[in-house]
Coordinates of C-alpha atoms in Angstrom, one line a residue:
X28 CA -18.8 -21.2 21.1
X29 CA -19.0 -24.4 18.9
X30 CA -16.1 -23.6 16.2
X31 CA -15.1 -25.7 13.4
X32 CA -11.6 -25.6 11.9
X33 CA -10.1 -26.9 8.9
X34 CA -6.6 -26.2 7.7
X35 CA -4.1 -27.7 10.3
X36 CA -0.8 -26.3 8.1
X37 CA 1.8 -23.9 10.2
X38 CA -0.9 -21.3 10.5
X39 CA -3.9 -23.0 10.8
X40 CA -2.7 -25.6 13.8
X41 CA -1.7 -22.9 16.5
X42 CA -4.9 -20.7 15.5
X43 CA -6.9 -23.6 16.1
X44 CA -4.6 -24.3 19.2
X45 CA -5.5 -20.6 20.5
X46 CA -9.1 -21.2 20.0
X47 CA -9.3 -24.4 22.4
X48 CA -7.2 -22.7 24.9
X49 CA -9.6 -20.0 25.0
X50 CA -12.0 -22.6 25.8
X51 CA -14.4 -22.3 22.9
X52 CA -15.6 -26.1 21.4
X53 CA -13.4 -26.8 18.8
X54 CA -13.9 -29.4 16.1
X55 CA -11.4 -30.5 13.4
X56 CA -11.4 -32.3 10.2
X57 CA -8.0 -32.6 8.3
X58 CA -7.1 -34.7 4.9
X59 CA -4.6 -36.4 6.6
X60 CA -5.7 -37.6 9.7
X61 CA -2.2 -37.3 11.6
X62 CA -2.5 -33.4 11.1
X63 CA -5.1 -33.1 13.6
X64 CA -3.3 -35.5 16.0
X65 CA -2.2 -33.2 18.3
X66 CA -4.8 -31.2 18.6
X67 CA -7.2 -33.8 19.0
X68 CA -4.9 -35.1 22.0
X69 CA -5.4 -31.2 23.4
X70 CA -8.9 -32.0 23.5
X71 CA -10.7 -31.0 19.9
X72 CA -13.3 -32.8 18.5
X73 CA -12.3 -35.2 15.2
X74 CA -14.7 -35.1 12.4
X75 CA -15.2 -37.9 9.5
X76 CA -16.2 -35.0 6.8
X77 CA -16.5 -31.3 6.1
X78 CA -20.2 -31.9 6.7
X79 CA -20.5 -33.1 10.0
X80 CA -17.8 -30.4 11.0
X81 CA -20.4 -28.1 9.9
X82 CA -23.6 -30.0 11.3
X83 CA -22.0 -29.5 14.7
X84 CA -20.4 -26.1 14.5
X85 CA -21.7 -22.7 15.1
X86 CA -18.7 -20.7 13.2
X87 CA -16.3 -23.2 11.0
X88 CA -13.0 -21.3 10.2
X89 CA -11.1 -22.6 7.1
X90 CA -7.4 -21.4 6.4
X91 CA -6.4 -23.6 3.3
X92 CA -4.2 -23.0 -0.1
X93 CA -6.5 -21.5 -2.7
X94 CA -9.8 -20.7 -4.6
X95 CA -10.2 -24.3 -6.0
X96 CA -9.2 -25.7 -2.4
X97 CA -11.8 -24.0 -0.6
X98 CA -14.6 -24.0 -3.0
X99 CA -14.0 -27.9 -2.7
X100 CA -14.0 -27.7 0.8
X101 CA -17.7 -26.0 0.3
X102 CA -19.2 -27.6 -2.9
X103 CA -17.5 -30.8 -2.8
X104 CA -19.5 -34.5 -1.8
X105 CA -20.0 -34.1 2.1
X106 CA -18.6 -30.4 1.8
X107 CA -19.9 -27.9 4.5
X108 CA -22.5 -26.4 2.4
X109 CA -24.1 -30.4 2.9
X110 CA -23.9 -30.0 6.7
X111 CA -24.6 -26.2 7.3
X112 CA -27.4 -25.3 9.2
X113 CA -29.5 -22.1 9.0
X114 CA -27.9 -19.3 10.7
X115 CA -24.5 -21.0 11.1
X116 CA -21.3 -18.8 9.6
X117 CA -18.2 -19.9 7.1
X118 CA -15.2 -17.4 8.2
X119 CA -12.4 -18.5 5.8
X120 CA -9.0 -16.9 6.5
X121 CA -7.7 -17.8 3.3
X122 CA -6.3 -16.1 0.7
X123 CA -8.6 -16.5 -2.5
X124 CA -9.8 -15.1 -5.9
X125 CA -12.6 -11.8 -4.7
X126 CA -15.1 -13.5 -7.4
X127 CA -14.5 -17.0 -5.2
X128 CA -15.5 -14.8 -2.5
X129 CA -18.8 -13.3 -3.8
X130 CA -19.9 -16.4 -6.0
X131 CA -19.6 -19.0 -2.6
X132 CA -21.1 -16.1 -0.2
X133 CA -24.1 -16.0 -3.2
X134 CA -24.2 -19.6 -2.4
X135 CA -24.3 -19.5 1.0
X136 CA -27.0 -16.6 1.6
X137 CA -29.4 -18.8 -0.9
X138 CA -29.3 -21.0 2.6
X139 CA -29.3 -18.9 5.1
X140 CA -25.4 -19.4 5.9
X141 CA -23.0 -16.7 6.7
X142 CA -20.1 -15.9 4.7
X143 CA -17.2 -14.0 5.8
X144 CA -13.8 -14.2 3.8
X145 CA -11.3 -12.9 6.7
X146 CA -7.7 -12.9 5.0
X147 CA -4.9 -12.5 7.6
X148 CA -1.7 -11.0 7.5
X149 CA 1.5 -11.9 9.7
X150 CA 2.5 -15.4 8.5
X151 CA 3.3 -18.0 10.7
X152 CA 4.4 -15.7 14.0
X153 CA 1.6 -14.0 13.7
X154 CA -0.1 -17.3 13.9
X155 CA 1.9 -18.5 17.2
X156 CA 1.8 -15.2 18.7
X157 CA -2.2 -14.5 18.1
X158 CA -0.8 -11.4 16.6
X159 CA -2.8 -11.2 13.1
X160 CA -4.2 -8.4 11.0
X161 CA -7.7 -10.1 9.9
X162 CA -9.2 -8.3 6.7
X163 CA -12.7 -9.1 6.5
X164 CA -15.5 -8.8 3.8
X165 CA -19.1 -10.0 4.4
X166 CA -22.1 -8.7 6.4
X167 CA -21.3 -6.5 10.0
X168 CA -23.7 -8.5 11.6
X169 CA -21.9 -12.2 10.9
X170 CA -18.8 -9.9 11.9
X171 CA -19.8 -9.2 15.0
X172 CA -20.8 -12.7 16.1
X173 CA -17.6 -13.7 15.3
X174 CA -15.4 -11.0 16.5
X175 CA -14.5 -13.2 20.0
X176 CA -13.0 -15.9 17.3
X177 CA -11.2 -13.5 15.9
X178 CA -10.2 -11.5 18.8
X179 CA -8.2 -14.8 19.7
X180 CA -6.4 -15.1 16.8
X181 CA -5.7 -11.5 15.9
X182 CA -5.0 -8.0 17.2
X183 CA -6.8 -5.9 14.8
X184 CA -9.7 -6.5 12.7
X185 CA -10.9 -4.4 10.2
X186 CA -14.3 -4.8 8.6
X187 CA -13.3 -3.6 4.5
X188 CA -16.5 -3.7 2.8
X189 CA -18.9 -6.8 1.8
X190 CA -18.2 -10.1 0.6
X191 CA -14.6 -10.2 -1.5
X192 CA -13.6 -6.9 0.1
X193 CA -11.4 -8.9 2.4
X194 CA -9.6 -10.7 -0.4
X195 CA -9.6 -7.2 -1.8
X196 CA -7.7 -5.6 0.8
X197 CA -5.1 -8.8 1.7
X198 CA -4.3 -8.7 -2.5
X199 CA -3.3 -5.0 -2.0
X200 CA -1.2 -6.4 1.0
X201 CA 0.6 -9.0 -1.0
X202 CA 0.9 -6.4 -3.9
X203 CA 3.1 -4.0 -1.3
X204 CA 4.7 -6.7 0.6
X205 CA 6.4 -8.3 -2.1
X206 CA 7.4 -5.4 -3.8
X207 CA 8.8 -4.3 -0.5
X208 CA 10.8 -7.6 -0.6
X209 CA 11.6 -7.5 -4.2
X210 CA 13.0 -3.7 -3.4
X211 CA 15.2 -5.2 -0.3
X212 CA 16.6 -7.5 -2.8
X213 CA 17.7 -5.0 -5.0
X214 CA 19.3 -3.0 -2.7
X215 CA 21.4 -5.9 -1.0
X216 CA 22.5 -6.6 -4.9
X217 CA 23.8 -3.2 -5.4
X218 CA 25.3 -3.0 -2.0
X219 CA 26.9 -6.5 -2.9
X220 CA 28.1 -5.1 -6.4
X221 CA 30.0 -2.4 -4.6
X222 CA 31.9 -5.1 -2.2
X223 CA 29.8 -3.2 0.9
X224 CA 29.4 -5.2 3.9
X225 CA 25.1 -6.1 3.5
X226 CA 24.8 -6.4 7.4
X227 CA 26.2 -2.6 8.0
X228 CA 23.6 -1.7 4.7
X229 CA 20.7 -3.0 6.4
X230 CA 21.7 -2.0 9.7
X231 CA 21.7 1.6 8.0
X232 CA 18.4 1.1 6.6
X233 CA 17.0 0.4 9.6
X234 CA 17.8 3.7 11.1
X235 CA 15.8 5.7 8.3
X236 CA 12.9 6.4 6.2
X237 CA 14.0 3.1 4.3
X238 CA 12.7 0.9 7.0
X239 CA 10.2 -1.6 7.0
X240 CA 9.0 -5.1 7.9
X241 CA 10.4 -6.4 4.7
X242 CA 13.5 -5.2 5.4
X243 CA 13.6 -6.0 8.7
X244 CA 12.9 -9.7 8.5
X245 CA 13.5 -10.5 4.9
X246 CA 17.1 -8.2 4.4
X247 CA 18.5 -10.5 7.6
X248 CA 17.6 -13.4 5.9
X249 CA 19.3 -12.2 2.7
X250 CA 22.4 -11.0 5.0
X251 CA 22.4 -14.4 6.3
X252 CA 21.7 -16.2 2.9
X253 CA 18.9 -18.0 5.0
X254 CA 16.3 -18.9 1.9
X255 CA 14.4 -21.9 4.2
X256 CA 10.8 -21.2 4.3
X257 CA 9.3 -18.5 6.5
X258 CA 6.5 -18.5 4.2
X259 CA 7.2 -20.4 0.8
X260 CA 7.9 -17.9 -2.4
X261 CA 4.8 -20.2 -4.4
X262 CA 2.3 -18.9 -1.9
X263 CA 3.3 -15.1 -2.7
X264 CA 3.8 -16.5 -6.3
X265 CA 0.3 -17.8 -5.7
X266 CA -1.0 -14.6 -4.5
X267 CA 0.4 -12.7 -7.1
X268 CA -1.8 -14.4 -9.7
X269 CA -4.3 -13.5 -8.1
X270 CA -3.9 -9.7 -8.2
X271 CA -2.5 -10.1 -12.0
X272 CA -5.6 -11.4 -12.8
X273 CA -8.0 -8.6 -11.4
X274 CA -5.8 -6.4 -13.1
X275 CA -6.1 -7.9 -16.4
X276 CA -10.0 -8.1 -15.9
X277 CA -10.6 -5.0 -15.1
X278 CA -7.8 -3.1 -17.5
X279 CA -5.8 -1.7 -14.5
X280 CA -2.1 -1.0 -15.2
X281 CA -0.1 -2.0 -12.2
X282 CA 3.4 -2.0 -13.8
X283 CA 5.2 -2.3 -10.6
X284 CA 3.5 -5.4 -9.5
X285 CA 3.9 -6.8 -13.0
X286 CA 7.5 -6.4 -12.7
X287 CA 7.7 -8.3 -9.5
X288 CA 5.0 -10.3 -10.7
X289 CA 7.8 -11.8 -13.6
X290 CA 10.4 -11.7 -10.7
X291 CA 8.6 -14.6 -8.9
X292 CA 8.2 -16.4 -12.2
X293 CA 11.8 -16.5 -12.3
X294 CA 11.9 -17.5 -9.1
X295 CA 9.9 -20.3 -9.8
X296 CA 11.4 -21.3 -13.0
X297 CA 14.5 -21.7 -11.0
X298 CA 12.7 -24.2 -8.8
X299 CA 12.7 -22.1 -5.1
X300 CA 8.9 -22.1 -5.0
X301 CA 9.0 -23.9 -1.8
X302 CA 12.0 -21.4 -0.3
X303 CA 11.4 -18.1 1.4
X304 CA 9.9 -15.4 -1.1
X305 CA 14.4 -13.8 -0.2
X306 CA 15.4 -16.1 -3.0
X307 CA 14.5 -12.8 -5.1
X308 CA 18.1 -12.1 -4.5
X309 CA 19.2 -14.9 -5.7
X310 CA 16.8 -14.4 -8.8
X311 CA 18.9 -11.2 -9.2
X312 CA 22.1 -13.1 -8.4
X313 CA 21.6 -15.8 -11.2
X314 CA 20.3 -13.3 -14.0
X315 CA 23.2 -10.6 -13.4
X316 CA 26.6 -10.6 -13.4

């Protein structure tokens, strides 16, 4: 298949990477030419704008920061919506606002273009390892076309409902991850409080109900005090407005999420926004005694 790709960040390189090892046509364009480097050494095609990555692709895949980002990518001068043809499909794996969603699949169905927003879950291992959950809104059909994209990347796909249902579903993710994390924290603060050895706590944990992902991956990192980035605490932060905001919209009271919602504002207050979302803890550490 001819596949576009755009966003060449620690997901988006090894997905694309995945994609031309499968052997499918892949095209690139990146900001910053040196991002797509090594993948056009591998073989992809370079591409002077987001148009004529369109004008050549069948399927472009996007995987960038945010609503503004992508509906630049699409709307912009030279965007993909300029070099789209009929019958071609936009699957963009970011995470964005569900109105973005809608309003630029609106867009896209006025010229016969394909819209699928296809969220992921799993970070950057589940990038390398081609291990992703892909949440997907948009039309079956455009699905199934490009289910051997995302059978590459991912190792379950689950079609949630039309377009924004994706960014639906991966803001209900974000909403229980973090709270999983910001629960993991807490714990290794009250274990800390009582002069409890955190590594035998987790190791505890694991054995129970209490176990989980978060605590898994996240309550090491705590044990360890390693806060470098795994994924960076402003892209949960991010994320989080997102979900804040639908519930403001629509009147919904989510008081857990609004707790942890104030939890990363702290957090980035205290200037960690590009650490690992652990800093939490050390959001508890500084605020208690």
């Amino acid at each position: 298949m001819r596949v576009g790709f755009i966003g060449l960040g620690v997901m988006g390189a090894p997905m694309a990477g995945h994609l031309l090892a499968a052997g499918h046509e892949v095209a690139v364009w990146a900001r910053r030419p040196a991002a797509a480097a090594a993948l056009v050494e591998a073989g992809a095609m370079p591409c002077a704008t987001p148009a004529a990555l369109a004008a050549r692709s069948e399927v472009v895949i996007s995987i960038v920061t945010a609503s503004a980002d992508v509906e630049a990518l699409v709307l912009g001068s030279d965007g993909l919506a300029a070099g789209f043809a009929p019958g071609s499909i936009h699957a963009d794996m970011s995470t964005i606002a569900p109105e973005t969603a809608r309003q630029l699949a609106a867009h896209y169905l006025q010229r016969g273009v394909g819209w699928l927003d296809a969220p992921v879950s799993g970070g950057e291992q589940g990038a390398r390892d081609a291990t992703l959950a892909i949440m997907v809104g948009g039309e079956a059909a455009d699905l199934a076309r490009v289910q051997p994209l995302f059978d590459v990347l991912g190792k379950r796909t689950v079609h949630v409902g039309p377009a924004g249902a994706g960014q639906v579903a991966k803001a209900c993710n974000q909403m229980v991850l973090v709270a999983a994390i910001q629960a993991v924290a807490e714990a290794m603060r009250l274990a800390a409080a009582h002069g409890v050895d955190l590594a035998a706590v987790r190791h505890a944990l694991m054995g129970g109900s209490a176990a989980s992902k978060a605590l898994d991956i996240m309550g090491q990192r705590m044990v360890e005090r390693d806060f470098s980035a795994g994924i960076q605490a402003r892209l949960h932060h991010k994320d989080f407005a997102i979900l804040m905001h639908e519930a403001c919209v629509r009147g919904l009271p989510l008081p857990i999420a609004a707790q942890v919602w104030q939890q990363l504002n702290a957090l980035m207050a205290c200037g960690w926004g590009q650490d690992d979302t652990a800093s939490l803890l050390r959001v508890l550490e500084r605020t208690s005694p």
